Amino acid sequence: MGSPAAKKVLLTSNGDEISSNIALQLAQRGCRLVLMGKESSLRSVEEKIRGSLEGVVSIEVVGVDMEEERGGVFDEAVDKACEILGSLDAFVHCYAYEGKMQEHLQLSEDEFKKVMKINFMSAWFLVNAVGRRMRDHKSGGSIILLTSIVGAERGLYTGAVAYGACSAALQQLVRSSALEIGKYQIRVNAIARGLHLEDEFPKSVGIERAKKLVKDAVPLERWLDVKNDVASSVIYLVSDGSRYMTGTTIFVDGAQSLVRPRMRSYM
């Protein structure tokens, strides 16, 4: 599969289990990491990673507000990351905000703007900021955007229209960006992850009900494992083993998105 050892990686995170475990597994393989997001949340992630690994661990934190509307703020944050790492081999964008499940006719303007700023605008600014530095360094690189199955035609569920629209936009950004910046040997891919029990949709139908019906809703008969299921795909995309892969969205969902056009069919 290829190894990401010694790669210099910028990873955005809101301190959730999925992105924290991706960071841990990259660090275990010798990657040098900069975590980007809310500094107070990421300091605890940094401490946990350092505490779980023996020897020298190269991991730093750069704070940035993902609701920021000015591209220059993200540009400065990426500059700080590059000062720490020297250059970037990979960018993994995991930071996301779904919000509470609700019909979009009831979604407030402020909540809509928050969803859009965090889930699409920040990704747009960061892909451009990282892409420019990879281009100027003339070494290429890998850009990986973590999205959700709700952004695809085959993984819809109700109550997350704005979030789903942003996920779909990220998957289109991956395709279009891959076309434009491939000439700089920059690869751009996405991972559309399936749902786990702490996601808003399973919680909205009831955790116990979701546990009971998982064998009907998911062909692999379990919800996503936040510690292991996504990290392996990220490791592959960071590594040189994926050097000819770009413009692709990988579905890591246990075939959740195939069983029905709408998850509600089983819930």
Tab-separated table of C-alpha atoms in Angstrom:
chain	number	residue	atom	x	y	z
A	1	MET	CA	0.000	0.000	0.000
A	2	GLY	CA	2.941	2.316	0.501
A	3	SER	CA	4.044	4.030	3.661
A	4	PRO	CA	3.545	7.697	4.636
A	5	ALA	CA	6.667	7.582	6.845
A	6	ALA	CA	8.467	10.926	7.239
A	7	LYS	CA	5.770	12.802	5.317
A	8	LYS	CA	5.067	16.364	6.438
A	9	VAL	CA	1.319	16.626	6.949
A	10	LEU	CA	-1.045	19.486	7.769
A	11	LEU	CA	-4.295	18.154	9.254
A	12	THR	CA	-7.370	20.149	10.250
A	13	SER	CA	-9.428	18.842	13.153
A	14	ASN	CA	-12.134	19.905	15.574
A	15	GLY	CA	-10.846	17.395	18.114
A	16	ASP	CA	-13.307	14.664	17.128
A	17	GLU	CA	-12.456	10.978	17.387
A	18	ILE	CA	-12.092	10.356	13.657
A	19	SER	CA	-9.562	13.125	12.959
A	20	SER	CA	-7.754	12.521	16.267
A	21	ASN	CA	-7.233	8.861	15.377
A	22	ILE	CA	-6.107	9.769	11.866
A	23	ALA	CA	-3.501	12.070	13.421
A	24	LEU	CA	-2.427	9.351	15.858
A	25	GLN	CA	-1.966	6.753	13.137
A	26	LEU	CA	-0.008	9.153	10.945
A	27	ALA	CA	2.250	9.988	13.908
A	28	GLN	CA	2.720	6.272	14.618
A	29	ARG	CA	4.084	5.914	11.091
A	30	GLY	CA	6.627	8.677	11.543
A	31	CYS	CA	4.832	11.594	9.906
A	32	ARG	CA	5.582	15.121	11.071
A	33	LEU	CA	2.265	16.779	11.883
A	34	VAL	CA	0.750	20.211	12.275
A	35	LEU	CA	-2.808	20.172	13.611
A	36	MET	CA	-4.961	23.141	12.623
A	37	GLY	CA	-8.232	24.323	14.164
A	38	LYS	CA	-9.380	25.496	17.578
A	39	GLU	CA	-6.176	25.610	19.579
A	40	SER	CA	-7.679	24.711	22.962
A	41	SER	CA	-9.229	21.513	21.562
A	42	LEU	CA	-6.138	20.482	19.649
A	43	ARG	CA	-3.717	20.925	22.551
A	44	SER	CA	-5.439	18.015	24.296
A	45	VAL	CA	-5.210	15.928	21.103
A	46	GLU	CA	-1.516	16.770	20.868
A	47	GLU	CA	-0.955	15.730	24.491
A	48	LYS	CA	-2.779	12.428	24.030
A	49	ILE	CA	-0.728	11.566	20.947
A	50	ARG	CA	2.526	12.439	22.678
A	51	GLY	CA	1.491	10.419	25.711
A	52	SER	CA	0.581	7.322	23.687
A	53	LEU	CA	3.798	7.177	21.646
A	54	GLU	CA	7.324	6.526	22.823
A	55	GLY	CA	10.278	8.602	21.701
A	56	VAL	CA	10.266	11.888	19.824
A	57	VAL	CA	6.920	12.863	18.319
A	58	SER	CA	6.860	15.726	15.818
A	59	ILE	CA	3.479	17.371	16.290
A	60	GLU	CA	2.551	21.047	16.639
A	61	VAL	CA	-0.673	23.067	16.725
A	62	VAL	CA	-1.671	26.142	14.715
A	63	GLY	CA	-4.872	27.843	15.803
A	64	VAL	CA	-7.389	29.234	13.327
A	65	ASP	CA	-11.103	30.051	13.412
A	66	MET	CA	-12.818	27.894	10.772
A	67	GLU	CA	-15.711	30.360	10.616
A	68	GLU	CA	-13.363	33.079	9.381
A	69	GLU	CA	-14.531	34.683	6.125
A	70	ARG	CA	-11.193	36.168	5.057
A	71	GLY	CA	-8.941	34.006	2.948
A	72	GLY	CA	-5.879	35.845	4.213
A	73	VAL	CA	-6.381	34.414	7.701
A	74	PHE	CA	-6.120	30.871	6.354
A	75	ASP	CA	-3.151	31.903	4.225
A	76	GLU	CA	-1.335	33.116	7.338
A	77	ALA	CA	-2.188	29.906	9.193
A	78	VAL	CA	-0.761	27.781	6.375
A	79	ASP	CA	2.346	29.983	6.399
A	80	LYS	CA	2.806	29.153	10.092
A	81	ALA	CA	2.463	25.453	9.326
A	82	CYS	CA	5.067	25.713	6.587
A	83	GLU	CA	7.440	27.540	8.929
A	84	ILE	CA	7.188	24.564	11.283
A	85	LEU	CA	7.409	21.814	8.658
A	86	GLY	CA	9.496	23.534	5.998
A	87	SER	CA	7.177	22.353	3.226
A	88	LEU	CA	4.006	20.273	2.881
A	89	ASP	CA	3.742	16.755	1.489
A	90	ALA	CA	0.074	16.328	2.335
A	91	PHE	CA	-2.968	18.241	3.536
A	92	VAL	CA	-5.802	16.334	5.251
A	93	HIS	CA	-8.935	18.407	5.830
A	94	CYS	CA	-11.116	16.748	8.477
A	95	TYR	CA	-12.768	19.737	10.131
A	96	ALA	CA	-16.561	19.583	9.786
A	97	TYR	CA	-19.754	20.818	11.398
A	98	GLU	CA	-23.106	19.173	10.697
A	99	GLY	CA	-25.329	20.885	13.244
A	100	LYS	CA	-28.590	19.514	14.559
A	101	MET	CA	-30.944	17.546	12.339
A	102	GLN	CA	-33.729	19.779	11.074
A	103	GLU	CA	-35.792	20.506	7.983
A	104	HIS	CA	-34.028	23.139	5.918
A	105	LEU	CA	-37.153	25.335	5.859
A	106	GLN	CA	-36.554	25.803	9.583
A	107	LEU	CA	-32.811	26.414	9.331
A	108	SER	CA	-31.883	29.894	10.538
A	109	GLU	CA	-29.739	32.181	8.396
A	110	ASP	CA	-26.998	32.249	11.046
A	111	GLU	CA	-26.877	28.468	11.260
A	112	PHE	CA	-26.829	28.164	7.464
A	113	LYS	CA	-23.902	30.579	7.253
A	114	LYS	CA	-22.036	28.682	9.963
A	115	VAL	CA	-22.472	25.387	8.107
A	116	MET	CA	-21.306	26.944	4.841
A	117	LYS	CA	-18.308	28.757	6.311
A	118	ILE	CA	-16.981	25.754	8.196
A	119	ASN	CA	-17.755	23.029	5.664
A	120	PHE	CA	-17.059	24.729	2.347
A	121	MET	CA	-15.460	28.149	2.592
A	122	SER	CA	-12.665	27.042	4.931
A	123	ALA	CA	-11.904	24.083	2.653
A	124	TRP	CA	-11.829	26.377	-0.377
A	125	PHE	CA	-9.405	28.809	1.249
A	126	LEU	CA	-7.169	26.045	2.597
A	127	VAL	CA	-7.015	24.048	-0.655
A	128	ASN	CA	-5.899	27.200	-2.432
A	129	ALA	CA	-3.399	28.207	0.243
A	130	VAL	CA	-1.886	24.717	0.418
A	131	GLY	CA	-1.984	24.277	-3.350
A	132	ARG	CA	-0.019	27.463	-3.955
A	133	ARG	CA	2.708	26.381	-1.575
A	134	MET	CA	2.937	22.898	-3.069
A	135	ARG	CA	3.139	24.461	-6.525
A	136	ASP	CA	5.839	26.937	-5.515
A	137	HIS	CA	7.883	24.257	-3.772
A	138	LYS	CA	7.811	22.199	-6.992
A	139	SER	CA	7.526	18.900	-5.138
A	140	GLY	CA	3.828	18.129	-5.676
A	141	GLY	CA	1.747	16.710	-2.874
A	142	SER	CA	-1.505	15.114	-1.794
A	143	ILE	CA	-4.663	16.983	-0.780
A	144	ILE	CA	-7.345	14.913	0.955
A	145	LEU	CA	-10.803	16.207	1.883
A	146	LEU	CA	-12.930	14.229	4.318
A	147	THR	CA	-16.610	14.408	3.379
A	148	SER	CA	-19.783	12.433	4.071
A	149	ILE	CA	-21.997	10.038	2.125
A	150	VAL	CA	-24.796	12.610	2.446
A	151	GLY	CA	-22.991	14.603	-0.257
A	152	ALA	CA	-23.484	11.845	-2.836
A	153	GLU	CA	-26.573	10.834	-4.793
A	154	ARG	CA	-26.575	7.397	-3.204
A	155	GLY	CA	-26.229	8.321	0.476
A	156	LEU	CA	-28.999	10.767	1.262
A	157	TYR	CA	-30.741	11.192	4.593
A	158	THR	CA	-33.117	13.912	5.726
A	159	GLY	CA	-32.383	16.767	8.102
A	160	ALA	CA	-28.946	17.747	6.804
A	161	VAL	CA	-29.565	19.644	3.570
A	162	ALA	CA	-27.001	22.404	4.085
A	163	TYR	CA	-24.335	19.994	5.321
A	164	GLY	CA	-25.072	17.609	2.444
A	165	ALA	CA	-24.820	20.444	-0.077
A	166	CYS	CA	-21.384	21.335	1.305
A	167	SER	CA	-20.240	17.705	1.144
A	168	ALA	CA	-21.370	17.528	-2.474
A	169	ALA	CA	-19.535	20.771	-3.213
A	170	LEU	CA	-16.320	19.344	-1.756
A	171	GLN	CA	-16.567	16.277	-3.971
A	172	GLN	CA	-16.974	18.522	-7.008
A	173	LEU	CA	-14.082	20.694	-5.801
A	174	VAL	CA	-11.926	17.554	-5.731
A	175	ARG	CA	-12.737	16.699	-9.343
A	176	SER	CA	-12.311	20.218	-10.690
A	177	SER	CA	-9.187	20.975	-8.674
A	178	ALA	CA	-7.553	17.713	-9.759
A	179	LEU	CA	-7.987	18.815	-13.381
A	180	GLU	CA	-6.450	22.222	-12.808
A	181	ILE	CA	-3.482	21.571	-10.540
A	182	GLY	CA	-2.446	18.091	-11.615
A	183	LYS	CA	0.198	19.736	-13.816
A	184	TYR	CA	1.985	20.669	-10.588
A	185	GLN	CA	1.954	16.998	-9.510
A	186	ILE	CA	-0.615	17.817	-6.842
A	187	ARG	CA	-3.179	15.082	-6.253
A	188	VAL	CA	-6.629	15.937	-4.901
A	189	ASN	CA	-8.950	13.247	-3.532
A	190	ALA	CA	-11.836	12.903	-1.102
A	191	ILE	CA	-13.056	10.289	1.338
A	192	ALA	CA	-16.832	10.059	1.790
A	193	ARG	CA	-17.255	8.386	5.134
A	194	GLY	CA	-20.241	6.478	6.399
A	195	LEU	CA	-22.123	7.161	9.606
A	196	HIS	CA	-21.145	6.163	13.130
A	197	LEU	CA	-23.399	5.988	16.168
A	198	GLU	CA	-22.494	9.455	17.436
A	199	ASP	CA	-23.437	11.149	14.165
A	200	GLU	CA	-26.554	13.287	14.193
A	201	PHE	CA	-28.716	10.974	12.079
A	202	PRO	CA	-28.366	7.817	14.233
A	203	LYS	CA	-28.854	9.957	17.344
A	204	SER	CA	-31.989	11.505	15.849
A	205	VAL	CA	-33.627	8.084	15.368
A	206	GLY	CA	-32.359	6.799	18.724
A	207	ILE	CA	-29.075	5.065	19.497
A	208	GLU	CA	-30.719	1.823	20.603
A	209	ARG	CA	-32.916	1.718	17.496
A	210	ALA	CA	-29.862	2.419	15.308
A	211	LYS	CA	-27.945	-0.422	16.985
A	212	LYS	CA	-30.861	-2.789	16.476
A	213	LEU	CA	-31.409	-2.000	12.797
A	214	VAL	CA	-27.794	-1.776	11.672
A	215	LYS	CA	-27.874	-5.285	10.165
A	216	ASP	CA	-30.669	-4.158	7.846
A	217	ALA	CA	-29.184	-0.755	7.075
A	218	VAL	CA	-25.526	-1.669	6.481
A	219	PRO	CA	-24.338	-4.693	4.457
A	220	LEU	CA	-21.271	-5.071	6.732
A	221	GLU	CA	-23.745	-5.072	9.654
A	222	ARG	CA	-22.010	-2.424	11.748
A	223	TRP	CA	-21.630	1.326	11.932
A	224	LEU	CA	-18.340	3.058	11.147
A	225	ASP	CA	-15.466	2.397	13.564
A	226	VAL	CA	-14.131	5.899	14.301
A	227	LYS	CA	-10.734	4.594	15.402
A	228	ASN	CA	-9.775	2.530	12.385
A	229	ASP	CA	-12.073	2.612	9.367
A	230	VAL	CA	-11.147	5.998	7.886
A	231	ALA	CA	-7.487	6.286	8.913
A	232	SER	CA	-6.274	3.466	6.648
A	233	SER	CA	-7.635	5.219	3.543
A	234	VAL	CA	-6.039	8.516	4.595
A	235	ILE	CA	-2.701	6.757	5.124
A	236	TYR	CA	-2.942	5.332	1.604
A	237	LEU	CA	-3.719	8.709	0.040
A	238	VAL	CA	-0.893	10.400	1.956
A	239	SER	CA	1.586	7.721	0.864
A	240	ASP	CA	3.321	7.408	-2.497
A	241	GLY	CA	1.322	4.250	-3.095
A	242	SER	CA	-1.526	6.461	-4.356
A	243	ARG	CA	0.710	8.572	-6.599
A	244	TYR	CA	-1.454	7.950	-9.697
A	245	MET	CA	-4.787	8.555	-7.975
A	246	THR	CA	-6.433	11.967	-8.227
A	247	GLY	CA	-9.890	13.451	-8.699
A	248	THR	CA	-11.483	10.509	-6.887
A	249	THR	CA	-13.885	10.146	-3.971
A	250	ILE	CA	-13.376	6.943	-1.996
A	251	PHE	CA	-16.479	5.672	-0.177
A	252	VAL	CA	-15.610	4.255	3.243
A	253	ASP	CA	-19.115	3.422	4.413
A	254	GLY	CA	-19.587	-0.344	4.633
A	255	ALA	CA	-21.927	0.091	1.633
A	256	GLN	CA	-24.345	2.163	3.755
A	257	SER	CA	-24.942	4.332	0.704
A	258	LEU	CA	-25.876	1.407	-1.552
A	259	VAL	CA	-28.698	-0.239	0.378
A	260	ARG	CA	-31.244	2.511	-0.243
A	261	PRO	CA	-31.217	5.967	-1.865
A	262	ARG	CA	-32.338	7.237	1.538
A	263	MET	CA	-31.140	5.910	4.885
A	264	ARG	CA	-34.588	6.678	6.298
A	265	SER	CA	-35.914	3.639	4.393
A	266	TYR	CA	-34.485	1.432	7.129
A	267	MET	CA	-34.833	3.781	10.070
